[in-house]
Structure formats: structure tokens, C-alpha cells
Short mmCIF file of C-alpha atoms in Angstrom, two decimals:
data_model
loop_
_atom_site.label_atom_id
_atom_site.label_comp_id
_atom_site.label_asym_id
_atom_site.label_seq_id
_atom_site.Cartn_x
_atom_site.Cartn_y
_atom_site.Cartn_z
CA PHE A 104 -5.01 -15.07 20.47
CA VAL A 105 -1.91 -16.63 21.97
CA LYS A 106 0.65 -14.85 24.11
CA VAL A 107 4.04 -15.89 22.79
CA GLY A 108 6.28 -13.80 24.99
CA THR A 109 8.30 -12.08 22.30
CA ARG A 110 7.92 -8.82 20.44
CA SER A 111 6.40 -8.79 16.98
CA SER A 112 9.55 -7.11 15.67
CA GLN A 113 11.40 -10.37 16.46
CA LEU A 114 8.56 -12.82 15.85
CA TRP A 115 8.15 -11.90 12.18
CA LYS A 116 11.83 -12.70 11.56
CA ASP A 117 11.57 -16.04 13.37
CA LEU A 118 8.43 -16.99 11.45
CA LEU A 119 10.08 -16.13 8.14
CA GLU A 120 13.30 -18.01 8.89
CA LYS A 121 11.94 -21.05 10.72
CA ALA A 122 8.35 -21.50 9.50
CA LYS A 123 8.85 -19.99 6.03
CA VAL A 124 5.80 -17.73 6.49
CA ALA A 125 5.86 -13.97 5.94
CA VAL A 126 3.89 -11.76 8.34
CA VAL A 127 4.11 -8.07 9.22
CA PRO A 128 4.95 -6.94 12.74
CA GLY A 129 2.13 -4.93 14.30
CA ILE A 130 4.56 -2.14 15.14
CA ALA A 131 4.53 -1.23 11.42
CA PHE A 132 0.93 -0.03 11.86
CA THR A 133 1.31 2.05 15.01
CA ASP A 134 3.00 5.23 16.14
CA PRO A 135 6.72 4.49 16.67
CA ASP A 136 6.46 5.79 20.24
CA ASP A 137 3.48 3.53 20.99
CA TYR A 138 4.61 -0.04 21.57
CA ILE A 139 1.12 -1.59 21.47
CA GLY A 140 1.91 -2.93 17.99
CA GLU A 141 4.69 -5.07 19.45
CA HIS A 142 2.01 -7.44 20.74
CA PHE A 143 0.49 -8.31 17.34
CA ILE A 144 1.35 -9.60 13.89
CA ARG A 145 -0.64 -9.16 10.70
CA VAL A 146 -1.21 -11.69 7.95
CA THR A 147 -2.70 -11.24 4.53
CA VAL A 148 -5.64 -13.38 3.53
CA SER A 149 -5.63 -12.47 -0.15
CA VAL A 150 -4.17 -15.79 -1.24
CA ARG A 151 -5.63 -19.12 -2.31
CA ARG A 152 -7.40 -20.92 0.51
CA ASP A 153 -5.03 -23.91 0.46
CA LEU A 154 -1.99 -21.63 0.77
CA LEU A 155 -3.62 -19.68 3.60
CA GLU A 156 -4.46 -22.90 5.49
CA ARG A 157 -0.94 -24.24 5.02
CA SER A 158 0.57 -20.97 6.23
CA LEU A 159 -1.71 -20.75 9.27
CA ASN A 160 -0.82 -24.35 10.17
CA ARG A 161 2.88 -23.48 9.97
CA ILE A 162 2.34 -20.45 12.20
CA GLY A 163 0.38 -22.59 14.68
CA LYS A 164 3.08 -25.27 14.83
CA PHE A 165 5.79 -22.66 15.26
CA ILE A 166 3.88 -20.93 18.08
CA GLU A 167 3.29 -24.30 19.78
CA ARG A 168 6.98 -25.19 19.69
CA PHE A 169 8.12 -21.68 20.60
CA SER A 170 5.71 -21.49 23.55
CA GLN A 171 6.91 -24.86 24.88
CA VAL A 172 10.54 -23.74 24.67
CA ALA A 173 9.68 -20.47 26.43
CA VAL A 174 7.95 -22.37 29.26
CA LEU A 175 10.98 -24.62 29.74
CA ARG A 176 13.40 -21.69 30.13
#
């Protein structure tokens, strides 16, 4: 697990727009008053292996770049 420093409710939008990967913010699976879900995203693994690997690589590259930008701020 990697700490990115942003809420999942923003991260899913960034991943969709910039990495072209759809994920679900963890907050969608928790009580609205419980913000624990803001620290996680969910991905589906019910796709072809090559598509899953490509998507996970895109997420990894995005997180790497995003984390470096966050450190520089």
C-alpha cells in the first residue's frame, strides 16, 4: 500500500482523467459519516489479465508521479 496524500474521492477522478483507469473510491463502501473509506480505492479484477496488468501499471506510474509532485510541494 502506498500513501498518496489525497482522498479517494479525488483520486478516482484523477486516475480516470490522467491515467485513463476507472477505480471506485473506498468511501462508496463505508458509512457516509465514517471517513475511513477515503484512504482506499477499489479495483475490479474481473477482466483479462493483460488489461489488468496494463491498468495496474498505469495506476503505479500515476502514483509515482503524483507522489513525487506531492513531495516537491
